[in-house]
């Protein structure tokens, strides 16, 4: 019975996700569902990405958090359209939340949309929002055991951004193991190694993004 309820919720979610997909396709907007645990650096990655790309491509952001508007305020300082969703305790975004946010965003000039999901390595991967691709961010400070412990996240993502590589001398993380395990779960996953603090590796990430929104 419980399983039946859960699958109904996912069916309803998929219906609205399909509406989101159609709406974004009609407008020629490429969309990314950005997922990670709390503190991996999603918002900082978005700040760096927007600073480097917003003069060449129209960008908008939907910020998902349990509470507060800190992240949306950070993005708002970069003068691009942003909407904050508060899930009020919910541990992931769903398609209806994104649909409401899309209705609030001025999308005329937007070609690239980031949906920053709630920080959580589990259920964000289970809910389709209507996005083109999922991207996940993992900071090396979280440890190299995460791919094998949270496989769905890695299996459903088109790209993995490994962040905070500047911390490598200070944390006991085997970056090669992260890459090996992510590729064993998802052989086609594209991997970037970056530091949002030093800027290392961000050019490869932004170049890759641009190939999706021309
Ligand atoms: Mg954030
Ligand atoms: Zn959840």
Short mmCIF file of C-alpha atoms and ligand atoms in Angstrom, two decimals:
data_model
loop_
_atom_site.label_atom_id
_atom_site.label_comp_id
_atom_site.label_asym_id
_atom_site.label_seq_id
_atom_site.Cartn_x
_atom_site.Cartn_y
_atom_site.Cartn_z
CA UNK A 1 0.00 0.00 0.00
CA UNK A 2 2.76 2.40 0.95
CA UNK A 3 4.57 1.63 -2.27
CA UNK A 4 1.40 2.36 -4.24
CA UNK A 5 1.10 5.81 -2.68
CA UNK A 6 4.73 6.59 -3.41
CA UNK A 7 4.43 5.60 -7.06
CA UNK A 8 1.29 7.74 -7.45
CA UNK A 9 3.19 10.73 -6.12
CA UNK A 10 5.98 10.08 -8.60
CA UNK A 11 3.48 9.68 -11.47
CA UNK A 12 1.90 13.03 -10.63
CA UNK A 13 5.34 14.58 -10.38
CA UNK A 14 6.32 13.23 -13.79
CA UNK A 15 3.21 14.74 -15.40
CA UNK A 16 4.10 18.21 -14.15
CA UNK A 17 7.77 17.64 -14.98
CA UNK A 18 6.73 16.97 -18.59
CA UNK A 19 4.88 20.30 -18.64
CA UNK A 20 8.02 22.04 -17.35
CA UNK A 21 10.11 20.31 -20.03
CA UNK A 22 7.76 21.46 -22.77
CA UNK A 23 7.65 25.04 -21.47
CA UNK A 24 11.47 25.22 -21.32
CA UNK A 25 11.91 23.58 -24.74
CA UNK A 26 9.42 26.02 -26.32
CA UNK A 27 11.55 28.88 -24.99
CA UNK A 28 14.85 27.29 -26.03
CA UNK A 29 16.12 27.18 -22.46
CA UNK A 30 18.66 24.57 -21.39
CA UNK A 31 18.07 23.57 -17.77
CA UNK A 32 20.25 21.96 -15.13
CA UNK A 33 19.14 20.39 -11.86
CA UNK A 34 22.14 20.99 -9.57
CA UNK A 35 22.34 18.56 -6.67
CA UNK A 36 24.74 17.98 -3.78
CA UNK A 37 24.88 17.57 -0.04
CA UNK A 38 24.64 20.76 2.06
CA UNK A 39 27.85 22.78 1.97
CA UNK A 40 29.43 21.25 -1.13
CA UNK A 41 29.42 24.67 -2.79
CA UNK A 42 26.42 24.76 -5.13
CA UNK A 43 25.69 28.44 -4.68
CA UNK A 44 29.36 29.39 -4.87
CA UNK A 45 29.72 27.38 -8.09
CA UNK A 46 26.69 29.25 -9.46
CA UNK A 47 28.17 32.62 -8.46
CA UNK A 48 31.44 31.83 -10.27
CA UNK A 49 29.62 30.41 -13.29
CA UNK A 50 27.29 33.40 -13.60
CA UNK A 51 30.18 35.86 -13.24
CA UNK A 52 32.01 34.23 -16.10
CA UNK A 53 29.08 33.49 -18.45
CA UNK A 54 26.32 36.03 -17.89
CA UNK A 55 27.75 38.50 -20.42
CA UNK A 56 27.53 35.87 -23.17
CA UNK A 57 24.37 33.93 -22.24
CA UNK A 58 21.14 34.80 -20.41
CA UNK A 59 21.04 32.91 -17.11
CA UNK A 60 18.32 32.48 -14.47
CA UNK A 61 18.35 30.57 -11.19
CA UNK A 62 15.76 28.80 -9.05
CA UNK A 63 17.06 28.37 -5.50
CA UNK A 64 15.69 25.51 -3.41
CA UNK A 65 16.19 25.52 0.34
CA UNK A 66 14.31 24.25 3.35
CA UNK A 67 14.18 27.79 4.73
CA UNK A 68 15.62 31.25 4.23
CA UNK A 69 16.62 33.33 1.25
CA UNK A 70 20.41 33.67 1.71
CA UNK A 71 21.26 31.88 -1.53
CA UNK A 72 18.76 33.82 -3.64
CA UNK A 73 20.14 37.07 -2.18
CA UNK A 74 23.66 36.03 -3.23
CA UNK A 75 22.48 35.33 -6.78
CA UNK A 76 20.37 38.51 -6.86
CA UNK A 77 23.54 40.57 -6.32
CA UNK A 78 24.71 39.36 -9.74
CA UNK A 79 21.66 41.00 -11.36
CA UNK A 80 20.13 37.95 -12.96
CA UNK A 81 16.56 36.64 -12.50
CA UNK A 82 16.26 34.45 -9.39
CA UNK A 83 13.41 32.91 -7.41
CA UNK A 84 13.77 31.31 -3.98
CA UNK A 85 11.68 28.26 -3.15
CA UNK A 86 11.34 27.32 0.53
CA UNK A 87 10.23 23.73 0.90
CA UNK A 88 9.18 24.28 4.55
CA UNK A 89 10.90 21.13 5.75
CA UNK A 90 10.81 19.17 2.49
CA UNK A 91 14.14 17.59 1.66
CA UNK A 92 13.95 17.91 -2.17
CA UNK A 93 12.35 20.01 -4.89
CA UNK A 94 9.47 18.58 -6.90
CA UNK A 95 8.16 19.51 -10.32
CA UNK A 96 5.20 21.55 -9.05
CA UNK A 97 7.47 23.78 -6.95
CA UNK A 98 9.62 24.39 -10.04
CA UNK A 99 6.54 25.07 -12.18
CA UNK A 100 5.42 27.80 -9.76
CA UNK A 101 8.90 29.31 -9.71
CA UNK A 102 9.07 29.29 -13.52
CA UNK A 103 5.84 31.30 -13.61
CA UNK A 104 7.52 33.95 -11.44
CA UNK A 105 10.72 34.26 -13.50
CA UNK A 106 11.20 36.71 -16.35
CA UNK A 107 12.48 34.22 -18.95
CA UNK A 108 12.54 36.35 -22.14
CA UNK A 109 16.33 36.51 -22.47
CA UNK A 110 17.17 33.30 -20.62
CA UNK A 111 18.98 30.46 -22.40
CA UNK A 112 20.43 28.67 -19.35
CA UNK A 113 18.47 27.84 -16.19
CA UNK A 114 20.01 26.45 -13.01
CA UNK A 115 17.75 24.80 -10.47
CA UNK A 116 19.71 24.51 -7.22
CA UNK A 117 18.11 21.64 -5.36
CA UNK A 118 17.89 21.25 -1.59
CA UNK A 119 21.21 20.01 -0.17
CA UNK A 120 20.69 16.26 0.14
CA UNK A 121 22.38 13.26 -1.49
CA UNK A 122 19.30 11.03 -1.49
CA UNK A 123 15.85 11.95 -2.81
CA UNK A 124 16.63 14.93 -5.10
CA UNK A 125 17.84 12.28 -7.55
CA UNK A 126 14.42 10.58 -7.48
CA UNK A 127 12.31 13.56 -8.52
CA UNK A 128 12.33 14.65 -12.14
CA UNK A 129 11.83 18.42 -12.34
CA UNK A 130 11.60 18.57 -16.13
CA UNK A 131 15.26 19.57 -16.45
CA UNK A 132 17.47 18.68 -19.41
CA UNK A 133 20.24 17.25 -17.25
CA UNK A 134 21.20 16.65 -13.66
CA UNK A 135 24.62 17.74 -12.45
CA UNK A 136 26.01 16.82 -9.09
CA UNK A 137 28.61 18.53 -7.03
CA UNK A 138 30.77 16.72 -4.50
CA UNK A 139 33.38 18.44 -2.37
CA UNK A 140 36.42 16.38 -1.50
CA UNK A 141 35.91 17.35 2.15
CA UNK A 142 32.89 15.02 2.17
CA UNK A 143 35.12 11.99 1.63
CA UNK A 144 35.78 9.59 -1.21
CA UNK A 145 33.19 7.02 -0.10
CA UNK A 146 30.18 8.97 -1.37
CA UNK A 147 29.72 7.51 -4.89
CA UNK A 148 29.29 3.95 -3.62
CA UNK A 149 27.11 5.06 -0.68
CA UNK A 150 24.77 7.26 -2.74
CA UNK A 151 24.80 5.57 -6.14
CA UNK A 152 21.54 6.93 -7.59
CA UNK A 153 22.82 10.51 -7.47
CA UNK A 154 25.84 9.53 -9.57
CA UNK A 155 23.88 7.25 -11.89
CA UNK A 156 21.34 9.92 -12.82
CA UNK A 157 23.80 12.80 -13.29
CA UNK A 158 25.28 13.77 -16.65
CA UNK A 159 28.19 15.49 -14.96
CA UNK A 160 30.03 15.37 -11.66
CA UNK A 161 31.81 18.50 -10.46
CA UNK A 162 34.40 17.63 -7.82
CA UNK A 163 34.84 20.83 -5.79
CA UNK A 164 37.30 22.17 -3.22
CA UNK A 165 40.29 20.44 -4.80
CA UNK A 166 42.43 23.16 -3.19
CA UNK A 167 41.76 21.34 0.11
CA UNK A 168 43.48 18.17 -1.10
CA UNK A 169 46.56 18.64 1.13
CA UNK A 170 44.36 18.98 4.23
CA UNK A 171 41.70 16.30 3.85
CA UNK A 172 42.05 12.57 3.51
CA UNK A 173 40.27 12.19 0.20
CA UNK A 174 41.30 10.01 -2.73
CA UNK A 175 40.12 11.96 -5.77
CA UNK A 176 41.09 9.12 -8.12
CA UNK A 177 38.81 6.79 -6.17
CA UNK A 178 35.91 9.25 -6.44
CA UNK A 179 36.41 9.37 -10.22
CA UNK A 180 36.85 5.60 -10.56
CA UNK A 181 33.73 4.81 -8.51
CA UNK A 182 31.60 7.47 -10.23
CA UNK A 183 32.60 6.06 -13.63
CA UNK A 184 31.89 2.50 -12.49
CA UNK A 185 28.33 3.60 -11.60
CA UNK A 186 27.90 5.76 -14.69
CA UNK A 187 30.48 5.24 -17.48
CA UNK A 188 29.27 8.29 -19.42
CA UNK A 189 29.42 10.78 -16.54
CA UNK A 190 31.50 13.84 -17.40
CA UNK A 191 33.86 14.77 -14.55
CA UNK A 192 35.24 18.20 -13.71
CA UNK A 193 37.74 18.94 -10.93
CA UNK A 194 37.45 22.49 -9.67
CA UNK A 195 38.15 24.88 -6.86
CA UNK A 196 35.62 27.67 -6.59
CA UNK A 197 38.07 29.41 -4.23
CA UNK A 198 41.08 29.51 -6.55
CA UNK A 199 39.15 29.25 -9.82
CA UNK A 200 41.12 26.17 -10.89
CA UNK A 201 39.28 24.03 -13.47
CA UNK A 202 36.28 26.34 -13.79
CA UNK A 203 37.07 27.24 -17.42
CA UNK A 204 36.55 23.63 -18.55
CA UNK A 205 33.20 23.57 -16.73
CA UNK A 206 31.97 26.84 -18.23
CA UNK A 207 33.19 25.85 -21.73
CA UNK A 208 31.20 22.63 -21.43
CA UNK A 209 28.10 24.55 -20.31
CA UNK A 210 28.35 26.84 -23.33
CA UNK A 211 28.29 23.86 -25.70
CA UNK A 212 24.74 23.16 -24.42
CA UNK A 213 23.26 26.61 -24.90
CA UNK A 214 24.26 27.76 -28.35
MG1 LIG B 1 23.06 26.85 -1.73
ZN1 LIG B 2 13.30 14.40 -0.09
#
